[in-house]
Short mmCIF file of C-alpha atoms in Angstrom, two decimals:
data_model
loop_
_atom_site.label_atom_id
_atom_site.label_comp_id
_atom_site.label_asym_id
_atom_site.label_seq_id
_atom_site.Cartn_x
_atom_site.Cartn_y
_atom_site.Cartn_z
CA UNK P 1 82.25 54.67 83.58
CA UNK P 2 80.07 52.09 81.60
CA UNK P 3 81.41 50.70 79.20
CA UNK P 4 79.85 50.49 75.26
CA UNK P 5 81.33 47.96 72.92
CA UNK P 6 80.71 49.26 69.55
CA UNK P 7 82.48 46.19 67.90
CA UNK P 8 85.43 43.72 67.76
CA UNK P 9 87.18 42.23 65.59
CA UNK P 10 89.94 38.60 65.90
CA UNK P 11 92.84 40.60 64.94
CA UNK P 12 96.58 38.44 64.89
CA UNK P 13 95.19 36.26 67.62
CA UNK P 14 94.00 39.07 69.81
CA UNK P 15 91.12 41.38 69.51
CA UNK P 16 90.73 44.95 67.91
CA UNK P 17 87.62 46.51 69.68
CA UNK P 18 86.17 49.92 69.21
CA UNK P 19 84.40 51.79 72.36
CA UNK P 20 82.27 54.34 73.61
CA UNK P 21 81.66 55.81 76.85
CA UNK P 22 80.42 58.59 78.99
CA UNK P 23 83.31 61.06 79.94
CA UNK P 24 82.90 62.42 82.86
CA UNK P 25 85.84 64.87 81.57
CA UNK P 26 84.64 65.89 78.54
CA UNK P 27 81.28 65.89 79.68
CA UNK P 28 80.02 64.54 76.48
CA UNK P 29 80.12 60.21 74.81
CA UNK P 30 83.98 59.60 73.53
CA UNK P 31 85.15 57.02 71.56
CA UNK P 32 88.34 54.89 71.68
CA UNK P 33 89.94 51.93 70.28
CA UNK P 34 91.51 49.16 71.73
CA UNK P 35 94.13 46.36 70.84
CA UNK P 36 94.24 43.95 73.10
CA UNK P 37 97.06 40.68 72.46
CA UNK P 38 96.93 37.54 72.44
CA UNK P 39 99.23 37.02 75.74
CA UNK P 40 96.49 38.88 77.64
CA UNK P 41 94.41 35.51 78.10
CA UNK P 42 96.94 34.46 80.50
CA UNK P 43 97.39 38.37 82.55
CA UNK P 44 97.43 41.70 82.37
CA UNK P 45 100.19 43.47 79.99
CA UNK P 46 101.49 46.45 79.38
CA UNK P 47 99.60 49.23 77.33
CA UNK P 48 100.69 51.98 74.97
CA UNK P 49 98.50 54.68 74.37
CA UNK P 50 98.52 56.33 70.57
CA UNK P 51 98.08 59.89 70.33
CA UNK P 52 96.99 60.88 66.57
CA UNK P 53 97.22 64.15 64.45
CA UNK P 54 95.20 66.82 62.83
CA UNK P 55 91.95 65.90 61.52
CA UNK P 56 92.17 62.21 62.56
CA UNK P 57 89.68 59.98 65.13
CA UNK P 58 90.41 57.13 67.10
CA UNK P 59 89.94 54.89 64.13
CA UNK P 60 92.78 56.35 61.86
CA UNK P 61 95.91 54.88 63.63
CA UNK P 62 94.22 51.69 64.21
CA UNK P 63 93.37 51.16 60.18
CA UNK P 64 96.58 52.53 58.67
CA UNK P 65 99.23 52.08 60.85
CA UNK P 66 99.80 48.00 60.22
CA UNK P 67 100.51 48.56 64.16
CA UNK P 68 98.57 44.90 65.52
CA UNK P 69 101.04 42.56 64.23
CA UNK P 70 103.90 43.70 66.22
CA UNK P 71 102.12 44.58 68.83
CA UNK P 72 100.22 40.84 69.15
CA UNK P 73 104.20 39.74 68.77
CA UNK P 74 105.61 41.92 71.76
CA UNK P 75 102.19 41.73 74.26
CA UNK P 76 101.94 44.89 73.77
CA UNK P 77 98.14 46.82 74.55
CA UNK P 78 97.19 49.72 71.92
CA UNK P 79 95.10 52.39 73.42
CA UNK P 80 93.69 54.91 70.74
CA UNK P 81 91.60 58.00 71.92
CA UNK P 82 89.83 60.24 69.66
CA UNK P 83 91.08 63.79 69.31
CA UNK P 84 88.67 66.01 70.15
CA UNK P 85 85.30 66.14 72.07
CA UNK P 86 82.82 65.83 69.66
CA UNK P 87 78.78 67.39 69.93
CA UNK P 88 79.95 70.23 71.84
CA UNK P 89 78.48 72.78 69.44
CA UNK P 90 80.63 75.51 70.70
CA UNK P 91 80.46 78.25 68.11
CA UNK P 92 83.57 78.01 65.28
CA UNK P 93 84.57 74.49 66.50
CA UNK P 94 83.93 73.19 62.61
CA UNK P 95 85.22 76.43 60.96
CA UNK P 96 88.75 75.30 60.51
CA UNK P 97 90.39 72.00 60.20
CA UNK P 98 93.64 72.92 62.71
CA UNK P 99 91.14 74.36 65.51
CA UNK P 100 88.34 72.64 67.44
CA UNK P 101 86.82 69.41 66.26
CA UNK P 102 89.42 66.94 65.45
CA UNK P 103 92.38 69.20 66.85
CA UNK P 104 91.84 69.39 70.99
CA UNK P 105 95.56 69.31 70.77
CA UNK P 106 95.51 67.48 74.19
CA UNK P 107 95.28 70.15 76.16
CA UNK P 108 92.98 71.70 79.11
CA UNK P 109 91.05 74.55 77.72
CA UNK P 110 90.95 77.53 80.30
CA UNK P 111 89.32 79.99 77.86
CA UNK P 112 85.58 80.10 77.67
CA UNK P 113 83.43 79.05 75.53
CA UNK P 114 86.40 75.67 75.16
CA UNK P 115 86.78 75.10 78.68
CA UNK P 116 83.73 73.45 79.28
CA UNK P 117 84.46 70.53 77.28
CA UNK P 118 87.87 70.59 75.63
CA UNK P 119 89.76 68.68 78.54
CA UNK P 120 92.11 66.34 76.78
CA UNK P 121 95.18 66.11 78.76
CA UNK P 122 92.41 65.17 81.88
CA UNK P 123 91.09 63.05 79.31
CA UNK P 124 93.89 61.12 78.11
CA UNK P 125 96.22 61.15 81.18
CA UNK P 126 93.76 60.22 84.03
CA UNK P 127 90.26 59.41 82.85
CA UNK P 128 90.76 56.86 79.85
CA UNK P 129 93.81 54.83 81.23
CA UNK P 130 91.62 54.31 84.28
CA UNK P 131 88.42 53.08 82.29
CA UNK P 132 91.02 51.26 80.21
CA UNK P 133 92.31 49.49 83.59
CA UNK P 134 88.81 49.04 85.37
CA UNK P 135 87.78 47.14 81.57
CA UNK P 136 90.84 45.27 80.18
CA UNK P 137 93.47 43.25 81.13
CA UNK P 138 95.83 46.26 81.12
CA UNK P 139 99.09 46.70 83.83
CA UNK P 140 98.39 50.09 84.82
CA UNK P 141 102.09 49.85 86.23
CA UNK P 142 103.63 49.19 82.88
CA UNK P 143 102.34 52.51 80.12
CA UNK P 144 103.86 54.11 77.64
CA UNK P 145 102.59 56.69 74.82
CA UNK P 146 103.30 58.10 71.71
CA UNK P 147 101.83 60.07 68.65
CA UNK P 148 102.35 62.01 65.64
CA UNK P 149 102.08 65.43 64.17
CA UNK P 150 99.77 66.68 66.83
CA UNK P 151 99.29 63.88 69.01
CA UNK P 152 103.37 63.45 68.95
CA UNK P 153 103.57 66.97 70.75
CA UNK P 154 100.69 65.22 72.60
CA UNK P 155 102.30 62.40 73.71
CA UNK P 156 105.89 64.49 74.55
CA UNK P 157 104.04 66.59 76.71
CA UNK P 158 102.32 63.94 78.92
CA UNK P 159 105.20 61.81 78.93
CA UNK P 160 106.99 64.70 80.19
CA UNK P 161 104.54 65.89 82.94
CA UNK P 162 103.93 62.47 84.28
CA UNK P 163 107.01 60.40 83.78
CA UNK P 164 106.32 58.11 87.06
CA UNK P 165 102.56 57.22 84.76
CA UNK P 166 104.64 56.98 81.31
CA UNK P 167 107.96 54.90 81.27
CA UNK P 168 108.32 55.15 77.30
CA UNK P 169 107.78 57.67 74.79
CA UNK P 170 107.67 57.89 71.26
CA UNK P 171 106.82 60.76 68.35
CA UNK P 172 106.79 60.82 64.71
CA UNK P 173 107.19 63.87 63.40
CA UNK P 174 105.77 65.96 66.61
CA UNK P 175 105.18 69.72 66.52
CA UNK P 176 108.12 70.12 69.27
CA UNK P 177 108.10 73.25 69.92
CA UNK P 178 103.56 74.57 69.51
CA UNK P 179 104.45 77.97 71.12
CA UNK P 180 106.74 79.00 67.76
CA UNK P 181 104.95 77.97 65.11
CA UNK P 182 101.05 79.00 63.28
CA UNK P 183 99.44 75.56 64.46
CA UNK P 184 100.33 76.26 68.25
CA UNK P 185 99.45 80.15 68.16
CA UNK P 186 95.86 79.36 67.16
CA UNK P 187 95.36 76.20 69.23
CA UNK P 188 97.20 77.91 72.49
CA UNK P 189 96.08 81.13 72.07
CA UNK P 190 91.82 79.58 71.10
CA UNK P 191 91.90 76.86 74.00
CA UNK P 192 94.64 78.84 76.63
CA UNK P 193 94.21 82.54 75.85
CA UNK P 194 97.14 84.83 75.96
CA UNK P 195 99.43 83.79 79.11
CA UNK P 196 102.65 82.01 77.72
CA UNK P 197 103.32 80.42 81.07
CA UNK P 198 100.29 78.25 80.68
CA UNK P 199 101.30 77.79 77.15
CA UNK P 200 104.86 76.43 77.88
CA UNK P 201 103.05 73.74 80.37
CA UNK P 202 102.27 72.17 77.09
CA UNK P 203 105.30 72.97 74.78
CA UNK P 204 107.46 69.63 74.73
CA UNK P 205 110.55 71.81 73.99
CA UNK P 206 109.93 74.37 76.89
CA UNK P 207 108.99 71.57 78.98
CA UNK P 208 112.34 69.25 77.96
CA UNK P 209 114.54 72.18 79.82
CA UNK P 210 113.92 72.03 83.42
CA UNK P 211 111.81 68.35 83.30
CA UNK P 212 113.91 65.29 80.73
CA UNK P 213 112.18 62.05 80.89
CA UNK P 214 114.45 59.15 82.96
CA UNK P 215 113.56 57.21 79.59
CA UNK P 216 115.09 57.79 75.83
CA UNK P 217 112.76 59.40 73.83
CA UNK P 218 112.58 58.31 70.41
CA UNK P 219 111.72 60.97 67.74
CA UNK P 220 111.11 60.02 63.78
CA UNK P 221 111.05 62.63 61.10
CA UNK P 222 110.58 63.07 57.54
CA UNK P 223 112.43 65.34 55.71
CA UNK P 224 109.93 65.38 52.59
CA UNK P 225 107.40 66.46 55.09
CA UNK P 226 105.53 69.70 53.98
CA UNK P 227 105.36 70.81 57.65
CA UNK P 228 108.68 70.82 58.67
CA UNK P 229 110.33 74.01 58.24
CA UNK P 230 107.02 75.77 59.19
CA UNK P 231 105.21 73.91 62.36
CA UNK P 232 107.57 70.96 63.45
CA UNK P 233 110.78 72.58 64.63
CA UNK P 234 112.82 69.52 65.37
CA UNK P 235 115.66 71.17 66.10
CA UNK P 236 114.37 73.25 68.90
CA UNK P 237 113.70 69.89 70.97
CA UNK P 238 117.12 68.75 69.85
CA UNK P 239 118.62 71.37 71.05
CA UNK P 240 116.88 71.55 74.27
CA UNK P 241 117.25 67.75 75.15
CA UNK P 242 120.93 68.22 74.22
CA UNK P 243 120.75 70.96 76.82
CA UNK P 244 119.46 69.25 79.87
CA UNK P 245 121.14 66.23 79.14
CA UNK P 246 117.60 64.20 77.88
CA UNK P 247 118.50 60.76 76.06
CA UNK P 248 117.21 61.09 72.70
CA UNK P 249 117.17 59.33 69.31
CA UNK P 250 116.23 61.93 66.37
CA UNK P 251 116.15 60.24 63.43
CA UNK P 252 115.65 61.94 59.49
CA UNK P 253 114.62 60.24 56.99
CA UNK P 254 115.09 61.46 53.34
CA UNK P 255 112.25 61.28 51.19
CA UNK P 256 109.55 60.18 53.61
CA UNK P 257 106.71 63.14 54.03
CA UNK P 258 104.14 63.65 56.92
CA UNK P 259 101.62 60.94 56.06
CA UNK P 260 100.73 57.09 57.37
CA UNK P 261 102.64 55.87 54.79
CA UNK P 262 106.10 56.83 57.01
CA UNK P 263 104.29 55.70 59.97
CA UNK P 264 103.68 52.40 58.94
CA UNK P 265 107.13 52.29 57.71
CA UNK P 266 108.70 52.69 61.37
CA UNK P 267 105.80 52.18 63.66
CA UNK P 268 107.64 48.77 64.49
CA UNK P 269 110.92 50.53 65.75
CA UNK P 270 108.73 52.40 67.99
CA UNK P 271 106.56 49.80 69.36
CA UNK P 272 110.03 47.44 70.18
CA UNK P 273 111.62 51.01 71.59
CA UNK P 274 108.12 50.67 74.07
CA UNK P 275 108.63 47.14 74.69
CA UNK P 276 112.19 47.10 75.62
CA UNK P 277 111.34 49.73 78.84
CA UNK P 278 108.09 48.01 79.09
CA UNK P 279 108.35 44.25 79.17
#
């Protein structure tokens, strides 16, 4: 798993780096950005991985959030995978701008032709945070992860699936529940095919039922966001959590709508809610 450094940047007294490498996942070069901080020089710390949405690449988060600052204050590592292979040339993967390039929705594709390459949840949960261990002064011991829009649904689902890797987790504005809404029917039923038991394996809401997090799971949502009614269903994980007894923190704020700007307006909350389980 060589590693390519495709540059870096002095960024709050640590170092914002952007990466390449051969996946042996995805079977094809991926990209990834890192933040490391400033208490690094002195050992490893602990690393939160940043799932983004629709459309977006590893760079998007790392540009718009405003996310170093905090996170060179707290010692706190930023981990930013793209979101989708990318050269796979599978027929249709460009067609659409909620299906195939730039929307892998972090899942394993077991339909054909997407199987062969479309491997995110490998991707994110196994392959990058051990490149990211082997190459940085990361404590693989210490990880959290969050997202938004597509990457929060993203990040709920591994969290959820692998809460001995992922001791805090975060969303803003997640789709919560992908197997009732249009997004999730075309990415499920494209990458998955047609059997809703593999779909619920990565449907935070189904998932929240039988398997809560030992962590609180903190949850941020616009309600001038153009997507709620329709895709995000925030009240089906509500519900759910309140159901199996999963510590949560929804919070809805008026006027805010689905874009960076509400990000960067709370991605400090989220990054102290990782520290305080992490550090």
């Amino acid at each position: 798993m060589a590693l390519e450094v495709l540059s870096e940047h002095r960024c709050f007294g640590g170092v914002q780096g952007y990466y390449a490498h051969a996946s042996a996942e995805i079977g094809l070069r991926m990209r990834f950005a890192v933040f490391v901080p400033p208490q690094a020089q002195t050992g490893p710390v602990p690393v939160v991985t940043y799932l983004a949405g629709l459309t977006c690449t590893e760079e998007t988060f790392v540009i718009k959030a405003g996310a170093q600052r905090v996170a060179a204050e707290l010692g706190l590592m930023l981990v930013a995978p793209d979101t989708s292979p990318r050269g796979a040339n599978v027929p249709g993967e460009t067609d659409s701008w909620d299906f195939g390039v730039g929307a892998g929705f972090y899942v394993d594709a077991t339909a054909a032709p997407w199987s062969a390459h479309y491997r995110m949840y490998s991707y994110v949960t196994r392959e990058l945070p051990a490149l990211v261990a082997a190459s940085f002064p990361a404590d693989p011991a210490r990880q959290g992860i969050f997202g938004h829009s597509m990457g929060g649904h993203g990040a709920l689902v591994c969290a959820l699936r692998n809460p001995e890797q992922y001791r805090s987790v975060s969303a803003f504005a997640p789709i919560c529940a992908p197997s009732q809404c249009p997004w999730g029917h075309k990415a499920f039923g494209g990458y998955l095919g047609d059997d809703r038991a593999a779909w619920a394996q990565y449907d935070a809401t189904a998932l929240v039922r039988t398997k809560p997090h030992p962590g609180r799971i903190l949850v941020d949502q616009g309600l001038a966001d153009k997507f709620l009614a329709d895709q995000l269903h925030p009240e089906a994980f509500e519900a759910a959590c309140a159901a199996s007894g999963q510590s949560l923190t929804m919070r809805r704020h008026a006027g805010y709508d689905h874009g960076y700007f509400f990000i960067a307006s709370f991605v400090e909350d989220h990054l102290r809610h990782h520290a305080a389980l992490l550090t």
